[in-house]
Amino acid sequence: MTNDDSISINVNHASPVPPYEQLRAQLADLISVGRLGQGARLPSVRQLASDLGLANNTVVRAYRELEVAGLVRSRRGSGTQVIAPPTASDGRAKLTEHAAAFAAAVRQLDVTREDALAAIRHALASQDEP
């Protein structure tokens, strides 16, 4: 999905992370950094599903999870709108979301928890290097 404001959503169909989760995480990120601000309308389920080559139910699930998280509101006939502006507490929530996505990928890859934690430690350590 790309709109006039250069907001891009991509779904990697080969990823171990389910498409609905990829979509949910990307939209949540765009909302949390303010790229999709309060009142912004998301594309219709049909339009976004068509644009990304997904089933309608995949987009419905992503939108529903965003709604449960308090980031959007969906109303029949008027679409889905962003309702939550970014806040200072979004960092911890964003970390939790990314950790959940990583945990899902770990399960799909069938690696040990020790290997997963080692990968995280390595990634964090490489961020500390100049």
PDB file of C-alpha atoms in Angstrom:
ATOM      1  CA  MET A   1       0.000   0.000   0.000  1.00  0.00           C
ATOM      2  CA  THR A   2       1.318   3.425  -0.870  1.00  0.00           C
ATOM      3  CA  ASN A   3      -0.623   6.648  -0.628  1.00  0.00           C
ATOM      4  CA  ASP A   4       0.042  10.292  -1.466  1.00  0.00           C
ATOM      5  CA  ASP A   5       2.067  10.779   1.738  1.00  0.00           C
ATOM      6  CA  SER A   6       4.518   7.998   0.781  1.00  0.00           C
ATOM      7  CA  ILE A   7       3.258   5.621   3.420  1.00  0.00           C
ATOM      8  CA  SER A   8       4.250   2.152   2.340  1.00  0.00           C
ATOM      9  CA  ILE A   9       3.025  -1.203   3.623  1.00  0.00           C
ATOM     10  CA  ASN A  10       4.650  -4.391   2.408  1.00  0.00           C
ATOM     11  CA  VAL A  11       3.813  -7.988   3.231  1.00  0.00           C
ATOM     12  CA  ASN A  12       6.487 -10.644   2.822  1.00  0.00           C
ATOM     13  CA  HIS A  13       4.574 -13.805   1.976  1.00  0.00           C
ATOM     14  CA  ALA A  14       7.709 -15.917   2.608  1.00  0.00           C
ATOM     15  CA  SER A  15       8.107 -14.587   6.157  1.00  0.00           C
ATOM     16  CA  PRO A  16       7.369 -16.837   9.128  1.00  0.00           C
ATOM     17  CA  VAL A  17       5.401 -13.916  10.605  1.00  0.00           C
ATOM     18  CA  PRO A  18       1.741 -14.210   9.549  1.00  0.00           C
ATOM     19  CA  PRO A  19       0.582 -11.578   7.024  1.00  0.00           C
ATOM     20  CA  TYR A  20      -2.051 -10.128   9.396  1.00  0.00           C
ATOM     21  CA  GLU A  21       0.680  -9.576  12.012  1.00  0.00           C
ATOM     22  CA  GLN A  22       3.007  -7.932   9.504  1.00  0.00           C
ATOM     23  CA  LEU A  23       0.182  -5.609   8.477  1.00  0.00           C
ATOM     24  CA  ARG A  24      -0.867  -4.880  12.069  1.00  0.00           C
ATOM     25  CA  ALA A  25       2.694  -4.153  13.175  1.00  0.00           C
ATOM     26  CA  GLN A  26       3.421  -1.824  10.244  1.00  0.00           C
ATOM     27  CA  LEU A  27       0.193   0.129  10.723  1.00  0.00           C
ATOM     28  CA  ALA A  28       0.788   0.347  14.495  1.00  0.00           C
ATOM     29  CA  ASP A  29       4.299   1.666  13.816  1.00  0.00           C
ATOM     30  CA  LEU A  30       2.972   4.293  11.396  1.00  0.00           C
ATOM     31  CA  ILE A  31       0.423   5.385  14.001  1.00  0.00           C
ATOM     32  CA  SER A  32       2.937   5.451  16.851  1.00  0.00           C
ATOM     33  CA  VAL A  33       5.404   7.659  14.967  1.00  0.00           C
ATOM     34  CA  GLY A  34       2.637   9.983  13.794  1.00  0.00           C
ATOM     35  CA  ARG A  35       2.779   9.133  10.069  1.00  0.00           C
ATOM     36  CA  LEU A  36      -0.873   8.144  10.396  1.00  0.00           C
ATOM     37  CA  GLY A  37      -2.313  10.768  12.701  1.00  0.00           C
ATOM     38  CA  GLN A  38      -5.534  11.100  14.608  1.00  0.00           C
ATOM     39  CA  GLY A  39      -8.467  11.015  12.190  1.00  0.00           C
ATOM     40  CA  ALA A  40      -6.541   9.473   9.291  1.00  0.00           C
ATOM     41  CA  ARG A  41      -8.666   6.999   7.356  1.00  0.00           C
ATOM     42  CA  LEU A  42      -7.229   3.600   6.539  1.00  0.00           C
ATOM     43  CA  PRO A  43      -8.010   2.025   3.172  1.00  0.00           C
ATOM     44  CA  SER A  44     -11.098  -0.139   2.977  1.00  0.00           C
ATOM     45  CA  VAL A  45     -10.600  -3.811   3.757  1.00  0.00           C
ATOM     46  CA  ARG A  46     -11.261  -4.762   0.140  1.00  0.00           C
ATOM     47  CA  GLN A  47      -8.929  -2.125  -1.261  1.00  0.00           C
ATOM     48  CA  LEU A  48      -6.012  -2.955   1.051  1.00  0.00           C
ATOM     49  CA  ALA A  49      -6.482  -6.709   0.561  1.00  0.00           C
ATOM     50  CA  SER A  50      -6.434  -6.183  -3.194  1.00  0.00           C
ATOM     51  CA  ASP A  51      -3.395  -3.873  -3.075  1.00  0.00           C
ATOM     52  CA  LEU A  52      -1.380  -6.331  -0.963  1.00  0.00           C
ATOM     53  CA  GLY A  53      -2.627  -9.577  -2.512  1.00  0.00           C
ATOM     54  CA  LEU A  54      -4.227 -10.732   0.735  1.00  0.00           C
ATOM     55  CA  ALA A  55      -7.546 -12.262   1.678  1.00  0.00           C
ATOM     56  CA  ASN A  56     -10.105  -9.809   3.057  1.00  0.00           C
ATOM     57  CA  ASN A  57     -10.160 -11.722   6.365  1.00  0.00           C
ATOM     58  CA  THR A  58      -6.422 -11.106   6.809  1.00  0.00           C
ATOM     59  CA  VAL A  59      -6.965  -7.342   6.681  1.00  0.00           C
ATOM     60  CA  VAL A  60     -10.067  -7.637   8.879  1.00  0.00           C
ATOM     61  CA  ARG A  61      -8.001  -9.425  11.538  1.00  0.00           C
ATOM     62  CA  ALA A  62      -5.223  -6.805  11.436  1.00  0.00           C
ATOM     63  CA  TYR A  63      -7.764  -3.968  11.711  1.00  0.00           C
ATOM     64  CA  ARG A  64      -9.574  -5.768  14.551  1.00  0.00           C
ATOM     65  CA  GLU A  65      -6.324  -6.150  16.504  1.00  0.00           C
ATOM     66  CA  LEU A  66      -5.530  -2.468  15.984  1.00  0.00           C
ATOM     67  CA  GLU A  67      -9.013  -1.664  17.267  1.00  0.00           C
ATOM     68  CA  VAL A  68      -8.546  -3.840  20.359  1.00  0.00           C
ATOM     69  CA  ALA A  69      -5.247  -2.021  20.976  1.00  0.00           C
ATOM     70  CA  GLY A  70      -7.135   1.293  20.916  1.00  0.00           C
ATOM     71  CA  LEU A  71      -5.363   2.628  17.840  1.00  0.00           C
ATOM     72  CA  VAL A  72      -8.246   2.687  15.366  1.00  0.00           C
ATOM     73  CA  ARG A  73     -12.037   2.652  15.278  1.00  0.00           C
ATOM     74  CA  SER A  74     -13.974   0.781  12.614  1.00  0.00           C
ATOM     75  CA  ARG A  75     -17.547   1.688  11.781  1.00  0.00           C
ATOM     76  CA  ARG A  76     -19.671   0.038   9.155  1.00  0.00           C
ATOM     77  CA  GLY A  77     -20.214   2.461   6.334  1.00  0.00           C
ATOM     78  CA  SER A  78     -17.596   4.992   7.441  1.00  0.00           C
ATOM     79  CA  GLY A  79     -14.468   2.841   7.420  1.00  0.00           C
ATOM     80  CA  THR A  80     -11.548   2.624   9.793  1.00  0.00           C
ATOM     81  CA  GLN A  81     -10.023   5.718  11.358  1.00  0.00           C
ATOM     82  CA  VAL A  82      -6.969   6.317  13.536  1.00  0.00           C
ATOM     83  CA  ILE A  83      -8.085   7.380  17.009  1.00  0.00           C
ATOM     84  CA  ALA A  84      -4.908   7.263  19.073  1.00  0.00           C
ATOM     85  CA  PRO A  85      -2.134   9.800  18.703  1.00  0.00           C
ATOM     86  CA  PRO A  86       1.362   8.674  19.675  1.00  0.00           C
ATOM     87  CA  THR A  87       2.160   8.989  23.375  1.00  0.00           C
ATOM     88  CA  ALA A  88       5.261   8.734  25.532  1.00  0.00           C
ATOM     89  CA  SER A  89       4.264   5.231  26.661  1.00  0.00           C
ATOM     90  CA  ASP A  90       4.245   3.925  23.077  1.00  0.00           C
ATOM     91  CA  GLY A  91       7.894   2.852  23.374  1.00  0.00           C
ATOM     92  CA  ARG A  92       7.149   0.097  25.872  1.00  0.00           C
ATOM     93  CA  ALA A  93       4.030  -0.992  23.979  1.00  0.00           C
ATOM     94  CA  LYS A  94       5.976  -1.014  20.707  1.00  0.00           C
ATOM     95  CA  LEU A  95       8.702  -3.125  22.328  1.00  0.00           C
ATOM     96  CA  THR A  96       6.063  -5.583  23.518  1.00  0.00           C
ATOM     97  CA  GLU A  97       4.583  -5.790  20.005  1.00  0.00           C
ATOM     98  CA  HIS A  98       7.962  -6.417  18.404  1.00  0.00           C
ATOM     99  CA  ALA A  99       8.820  -9.023  21.041  1.00  0.00           C
ATOM    100  CA  ALA A 100       5.550 -10.837  20.297  1.00  0.00           C
ATOM    101  CA  ALA A 101       6.289 -10.796  16.567  1.00  0.00           C
ATOM    102  CA  PHE A 102       9.803 -12.099  17.236  1.00  0.00           C
ATOM    103  CA  ALA A 103       8.430 -14.852  19.473  1.00  0.00           C
ATOM    104  CA  ALA A 104       6.019 -15.876  16.702  1.00  0.00           C
ATOM    105  CA  ALA A 105       8.907 -16.028  14.236  1.00  0.00           C
ATOM    106  CA  VAL A 106      10.938 -18.124  16.705  1.00  0.00           C
ATOM    107  CA  ARG A 107       8.069 -20.620  16.946  1.00  0.00           C
ATOM    108  CA  GLN A 108       7.749 -20.780  13.151  1.00  0.00           C
ATOM    109  CA  LEU A 109      11.499 -21.294  12.722  1.00  0.00           C
ATOM    110  CA  ASP A 110      11.514 -24.047  15.343  1.00  0.00           C
ATOM    111  CA  VAL A 111      14.658 -22.790  17.087  1.00  0.00           C
ATOM    112  CA  THR A 112      15.425 -23.008  20.779  1.00  0.00           C
ATOM    113  CA  ARG A 113      14.779 -20.190  23.221  1.00  0.00           C
ATOM    114  CA  GLU A 114      18.512 -20.085  23.896  1.00  0.00           C
ATOM    115  CA  ASP A 115      19.212 -19.529  20.189  1.00  0.00           C
ATOM    116  CA  ALA A 116      16.529 -16.840  20.033  1.00  0.00           C
ATOM    117  CA  LEU A 117      17.929 -15.035  23.073  1.00  0.00           C
ATOM    118  CA  ALA A 118      21.451 -15.327  21.682  1.00  0.00           C
ATOM    119  CA  ALA A 119      20.251 -13.724  18.452  1.00  0.00           C
ATOM    120  CA  ILE A 120      18.717 -10.833  20.402  1.00  0.00           C
ATOM    121  CA  ARG A 121      21.878 -10.371  22.486  1.00  0.00           C
ATOM    122  CA  HIS A 122      23.964 -10.351  19.320  1.00  0.00           C
ATOM    123  CA  ALA A 123      21.671  -7.815  17.641  1.00  0.00           C
ATOM    124  CA  LEU A 124      21.762  -5.553  20.700  1.00  0.00           C
ATOM    125  CA  ALA A 125      25.549  -5.842  20.987  1.00  0.00           C
ATOM    126  CA  SER A 126      26.003  -4.984  17.312  1.00  0.00           C
ATOM    127  CA  GLN A 127      23.961  -1.808  17.880  1.00  0.00           C
ATOM    128  CA  ASP A 128      26.455  -0.748  20.585  1.00  0.00           C
ATOM    129  CA  GLU A 129      29.431  -1.014  18.227  1.00  0.00           C
ATOM    130  CA  PRO A 130      30.519   2.184  16.458  1.00  0.00           C
TER     131      PRO A 130
END
